[in-house]
mmCIF file of C-alpha atoms in Angstrom:
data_model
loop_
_atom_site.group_PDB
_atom_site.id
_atom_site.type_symbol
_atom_site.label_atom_id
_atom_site.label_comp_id
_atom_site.label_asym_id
_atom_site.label_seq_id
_atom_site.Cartn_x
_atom_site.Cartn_y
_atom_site.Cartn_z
ATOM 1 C CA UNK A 29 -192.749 -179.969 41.249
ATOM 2 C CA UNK A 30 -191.262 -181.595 44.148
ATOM 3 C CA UNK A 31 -189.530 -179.488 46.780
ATOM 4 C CA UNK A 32 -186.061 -180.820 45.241
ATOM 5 C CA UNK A 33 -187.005 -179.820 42.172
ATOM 6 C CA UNK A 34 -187.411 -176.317 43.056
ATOM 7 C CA UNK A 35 -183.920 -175.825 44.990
ATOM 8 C CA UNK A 36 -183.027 -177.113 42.055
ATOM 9 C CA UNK A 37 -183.908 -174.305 39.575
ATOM 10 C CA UNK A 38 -183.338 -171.676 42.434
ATOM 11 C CA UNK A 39 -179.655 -173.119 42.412
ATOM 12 C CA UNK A 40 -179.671 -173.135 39.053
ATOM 13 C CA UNK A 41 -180.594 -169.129 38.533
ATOM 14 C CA UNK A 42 -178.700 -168.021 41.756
ATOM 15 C CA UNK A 43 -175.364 -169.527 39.573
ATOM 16 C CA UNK A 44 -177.250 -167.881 36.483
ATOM 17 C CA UNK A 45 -177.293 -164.334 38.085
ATOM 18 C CA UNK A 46 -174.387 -164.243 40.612
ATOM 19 C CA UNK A 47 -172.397 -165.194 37.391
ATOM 20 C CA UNK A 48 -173.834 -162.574 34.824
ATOM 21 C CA UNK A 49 -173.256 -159.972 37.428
ATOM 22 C CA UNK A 50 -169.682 -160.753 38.267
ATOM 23 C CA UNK A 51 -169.116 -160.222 34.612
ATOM 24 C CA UNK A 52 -171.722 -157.473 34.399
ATOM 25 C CA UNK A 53 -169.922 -155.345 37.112
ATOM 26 C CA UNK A 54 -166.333 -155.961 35.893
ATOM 27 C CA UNK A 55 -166.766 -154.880 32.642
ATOM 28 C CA UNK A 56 -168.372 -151.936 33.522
ATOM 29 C CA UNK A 57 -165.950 -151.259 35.557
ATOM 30 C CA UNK A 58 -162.826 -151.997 33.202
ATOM 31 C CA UNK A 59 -165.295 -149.494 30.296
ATOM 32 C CA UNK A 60 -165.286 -146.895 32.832
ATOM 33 C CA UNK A 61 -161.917 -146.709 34.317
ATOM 34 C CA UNK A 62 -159.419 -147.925 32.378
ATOM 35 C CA UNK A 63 -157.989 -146.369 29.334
ATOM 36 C CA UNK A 64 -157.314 -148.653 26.041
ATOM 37 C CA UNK A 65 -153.645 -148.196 26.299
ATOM 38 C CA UNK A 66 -153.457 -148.524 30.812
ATOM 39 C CA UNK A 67 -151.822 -151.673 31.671
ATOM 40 C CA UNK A 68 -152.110 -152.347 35.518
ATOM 41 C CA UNK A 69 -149.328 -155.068 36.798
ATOM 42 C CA UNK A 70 -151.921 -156.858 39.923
ATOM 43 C CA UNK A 71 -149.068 -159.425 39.734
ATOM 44 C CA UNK A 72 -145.722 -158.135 38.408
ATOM 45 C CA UNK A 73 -144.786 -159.995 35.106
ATOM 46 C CA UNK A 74 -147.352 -162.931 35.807
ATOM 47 C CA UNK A 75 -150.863 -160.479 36.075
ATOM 48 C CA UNK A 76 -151.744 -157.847 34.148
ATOM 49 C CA UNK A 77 -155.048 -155.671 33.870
ATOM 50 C CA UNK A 78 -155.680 -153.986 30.666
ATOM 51 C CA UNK A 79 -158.808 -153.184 28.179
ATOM 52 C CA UNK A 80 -159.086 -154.610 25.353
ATOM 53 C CA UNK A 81 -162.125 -154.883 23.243
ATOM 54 C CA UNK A 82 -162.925 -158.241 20.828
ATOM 55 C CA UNK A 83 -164.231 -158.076 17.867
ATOM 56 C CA UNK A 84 -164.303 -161.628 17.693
ATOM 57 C CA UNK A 85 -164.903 -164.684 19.024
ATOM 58 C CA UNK A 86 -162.254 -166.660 21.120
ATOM 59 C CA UNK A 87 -158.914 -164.848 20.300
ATOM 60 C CA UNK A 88 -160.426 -162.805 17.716
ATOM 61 C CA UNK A 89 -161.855 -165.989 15.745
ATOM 62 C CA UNK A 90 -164.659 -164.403 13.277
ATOM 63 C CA UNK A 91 -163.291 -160.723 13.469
ATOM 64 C CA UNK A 92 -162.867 -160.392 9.847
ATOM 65 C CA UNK A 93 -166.003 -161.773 8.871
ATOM 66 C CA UNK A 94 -168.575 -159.714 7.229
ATOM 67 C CA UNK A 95 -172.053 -159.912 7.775
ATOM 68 C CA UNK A 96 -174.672 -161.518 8.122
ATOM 69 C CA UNK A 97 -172.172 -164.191 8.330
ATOM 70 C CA UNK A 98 -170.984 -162.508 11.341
ATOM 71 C CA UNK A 99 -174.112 -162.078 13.175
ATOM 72 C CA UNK A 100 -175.246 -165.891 12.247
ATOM 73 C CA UNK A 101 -171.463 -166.840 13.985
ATOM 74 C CA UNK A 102 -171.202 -165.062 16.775
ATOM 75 C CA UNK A 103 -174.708 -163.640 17.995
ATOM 76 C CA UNK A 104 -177.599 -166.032 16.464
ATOM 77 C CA UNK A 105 -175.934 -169.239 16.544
ATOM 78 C CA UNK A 106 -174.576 -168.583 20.222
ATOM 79 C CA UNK A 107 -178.033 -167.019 21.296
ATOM 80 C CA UNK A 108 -179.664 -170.115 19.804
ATOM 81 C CA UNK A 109 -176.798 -172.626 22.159
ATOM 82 C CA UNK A 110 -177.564 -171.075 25.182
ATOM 83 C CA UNK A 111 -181.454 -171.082 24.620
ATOM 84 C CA UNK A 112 -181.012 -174.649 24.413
ATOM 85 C CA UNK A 113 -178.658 -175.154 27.193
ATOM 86 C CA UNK A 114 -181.046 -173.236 29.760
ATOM 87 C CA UNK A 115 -184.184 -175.295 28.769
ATOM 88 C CA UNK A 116 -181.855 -178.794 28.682
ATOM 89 C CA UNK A 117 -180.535 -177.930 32.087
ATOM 90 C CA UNK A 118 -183.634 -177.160 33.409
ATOM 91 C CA UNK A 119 -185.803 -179.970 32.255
ATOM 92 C CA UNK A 120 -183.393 -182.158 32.768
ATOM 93 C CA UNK A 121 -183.027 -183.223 36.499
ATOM 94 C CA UNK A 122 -180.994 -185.940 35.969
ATOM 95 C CA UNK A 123 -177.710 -184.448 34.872
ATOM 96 C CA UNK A 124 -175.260 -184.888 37.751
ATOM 97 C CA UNK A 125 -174.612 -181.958 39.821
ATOM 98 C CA UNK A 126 -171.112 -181.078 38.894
ATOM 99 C CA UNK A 127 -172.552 -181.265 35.202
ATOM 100 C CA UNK A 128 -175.310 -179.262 36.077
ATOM 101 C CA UNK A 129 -173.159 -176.475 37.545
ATOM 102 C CA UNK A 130 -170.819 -176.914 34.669
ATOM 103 C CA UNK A 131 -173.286 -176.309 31.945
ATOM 104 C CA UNK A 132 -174.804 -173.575 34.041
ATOM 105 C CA UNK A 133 -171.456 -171.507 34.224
ATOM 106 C CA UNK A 134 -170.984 -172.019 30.560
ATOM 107 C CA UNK A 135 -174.375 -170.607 29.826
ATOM 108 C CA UNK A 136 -173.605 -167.919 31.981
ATOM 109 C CA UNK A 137 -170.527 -166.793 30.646
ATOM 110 C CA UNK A 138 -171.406 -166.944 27.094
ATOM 111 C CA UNK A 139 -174.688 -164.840 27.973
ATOM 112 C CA UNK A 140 -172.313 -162.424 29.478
ATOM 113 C CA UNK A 141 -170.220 -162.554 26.460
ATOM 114 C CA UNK A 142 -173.272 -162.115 23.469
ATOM 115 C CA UNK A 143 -175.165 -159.665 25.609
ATOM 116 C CA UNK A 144 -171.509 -157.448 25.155
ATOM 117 C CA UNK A 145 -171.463 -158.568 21.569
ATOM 118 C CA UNK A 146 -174.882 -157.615 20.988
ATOM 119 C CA UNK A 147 -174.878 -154.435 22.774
ATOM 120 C CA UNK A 148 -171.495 -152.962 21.974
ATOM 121 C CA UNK A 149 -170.179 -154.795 19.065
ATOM 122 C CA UNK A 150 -167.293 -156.209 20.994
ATOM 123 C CA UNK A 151 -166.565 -157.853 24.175
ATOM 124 C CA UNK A 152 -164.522 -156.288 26.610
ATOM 125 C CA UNK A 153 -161.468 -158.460 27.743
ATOM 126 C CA UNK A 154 -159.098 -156.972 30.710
ATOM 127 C CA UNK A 155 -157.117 -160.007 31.969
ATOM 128 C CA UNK A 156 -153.565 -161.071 30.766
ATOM 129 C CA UNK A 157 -151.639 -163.945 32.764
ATOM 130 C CA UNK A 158 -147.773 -164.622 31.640
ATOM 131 C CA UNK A 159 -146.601 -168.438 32.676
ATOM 132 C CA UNK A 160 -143.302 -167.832 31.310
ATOM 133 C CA UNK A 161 -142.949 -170.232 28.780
ATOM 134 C CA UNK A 162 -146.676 -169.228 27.475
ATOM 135 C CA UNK A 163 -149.287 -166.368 27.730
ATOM 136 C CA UNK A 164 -152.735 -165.878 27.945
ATOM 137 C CA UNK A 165 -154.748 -164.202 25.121
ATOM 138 C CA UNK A 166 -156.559 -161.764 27.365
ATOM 139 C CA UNK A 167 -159.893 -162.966 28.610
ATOM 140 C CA UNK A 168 -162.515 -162.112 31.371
ATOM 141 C CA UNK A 169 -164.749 -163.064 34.081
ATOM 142 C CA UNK A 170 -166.832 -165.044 31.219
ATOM 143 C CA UNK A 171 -164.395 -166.449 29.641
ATOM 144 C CA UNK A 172 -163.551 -167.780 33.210
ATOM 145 C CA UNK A 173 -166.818 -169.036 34.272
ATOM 146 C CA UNK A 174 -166.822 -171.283 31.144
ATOM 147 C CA UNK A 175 -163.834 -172.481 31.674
ATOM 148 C CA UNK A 176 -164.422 -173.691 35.427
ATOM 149 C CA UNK A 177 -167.800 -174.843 34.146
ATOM 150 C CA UNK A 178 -165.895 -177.247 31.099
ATOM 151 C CA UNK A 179 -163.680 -178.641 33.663
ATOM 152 C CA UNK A 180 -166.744 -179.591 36.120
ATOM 153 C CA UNK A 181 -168.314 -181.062 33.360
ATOM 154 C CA UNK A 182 -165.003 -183.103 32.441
ATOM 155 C CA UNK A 183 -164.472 -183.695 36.328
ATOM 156 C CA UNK A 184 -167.715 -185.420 36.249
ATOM 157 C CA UNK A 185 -167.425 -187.043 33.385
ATOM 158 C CA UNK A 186 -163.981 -188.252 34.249
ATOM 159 C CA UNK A 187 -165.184 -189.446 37.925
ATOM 160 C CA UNK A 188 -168.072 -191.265 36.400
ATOM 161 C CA UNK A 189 -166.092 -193.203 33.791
ATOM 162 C CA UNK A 190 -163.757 -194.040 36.969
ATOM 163 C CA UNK A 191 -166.935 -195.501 38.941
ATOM 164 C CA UNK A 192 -168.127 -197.168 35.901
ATOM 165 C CA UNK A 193 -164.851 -199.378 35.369
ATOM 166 C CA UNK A 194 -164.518 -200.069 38.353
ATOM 167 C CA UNK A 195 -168.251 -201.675 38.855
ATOM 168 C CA UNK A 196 -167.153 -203.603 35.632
ATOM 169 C CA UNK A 197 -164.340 -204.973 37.513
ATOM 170 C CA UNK A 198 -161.705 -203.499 35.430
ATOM 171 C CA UNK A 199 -157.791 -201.991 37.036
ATOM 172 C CA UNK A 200 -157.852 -198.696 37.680
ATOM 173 C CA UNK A 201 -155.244 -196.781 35.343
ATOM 174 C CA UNK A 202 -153.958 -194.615 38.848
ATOM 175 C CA UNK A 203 -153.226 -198.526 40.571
ATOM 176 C CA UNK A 204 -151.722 -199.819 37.277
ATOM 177 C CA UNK A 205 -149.512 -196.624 37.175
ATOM 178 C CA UNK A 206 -148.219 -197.440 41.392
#
């Protein structure tokens, strides 16, 4: 392996374990400090800090489900994903590097996610934002690194298609739009 190819996978772990820790640390945290019922206003009505622990998958999804249905749903099946994920990303040098960091934070945040899941049954949520005219569901560092790390992947995605119409000659939808 080329000398590339190595900064490659140490980028690709250092994103891996910076991430995992980040949501490591602040769970920990929100388990040992603050109550169930505490609600801590960071932002007054717009940020909130609470605990809450999911049962679930996204907003709940799954909680009622009995098992082994519920272990094949949210533990097998998403410990199965993110095998696949790590080996694709890693074998896979060609991936653009916004795509690359994108699927990276995704695998990172739901490993974060199913090691809570595995190890406590639940996943331990603490954030609540209030835009006014919606809400959050309450989510956490995890749930935020996949987030960030779908919208790289879209960014990408987005920027290539871009690129590629415009190689093909075709009007770009921002100059139509002036």
């Amino acid at each position: 392996m080329n000398r590339k190819g190595i900064l490659r996978i140490l980028g690709i772990v250092l994103i891996l374990v910076v991430s995992i820790a980040l949501d490591r640390v602040t769970k920990i945290y929100v388990r040992n400090h603050i109550h169930i019922s505490d609600n801590i206003f960071v932002i007054k009505n717009f940020f909130t800090i609470l605990h809450a622990e999911n049962t679930g998958a996204f907003l709940s999804l799954g909680d009622s489900l009995q098992n082994p249905w519920k272990f094949i749903l949210l533990s097998l099946l998403p410990l199965l994903a993110l095998a696949f994920g790590v080996f694709y990303v890693m074998l896979k040098p060609s991936i653009g590097k916004l795509t690359t960091i994108g699927i990276v934070l995704v695998i990172a945040g739901g490993a974060g996610n199913l090691y809570d899941r595995m190890l406590y049954g639940s996943v331990t949520d603490f954030m609540h934002m209030n835009f006014g005219i919606f809400q959050t569901g309450v989510f956490n560092v995890a749930d935020v690194s996949i987030m960030i790390g779908m919208g790289l992947i879209l960014l990408e995605s987005w920027q290539k298609d871009r690129k590629a119409k415009k190689e093909q000659g075709a009007p770009d939808t921002e100059t139509l739009a002036a």
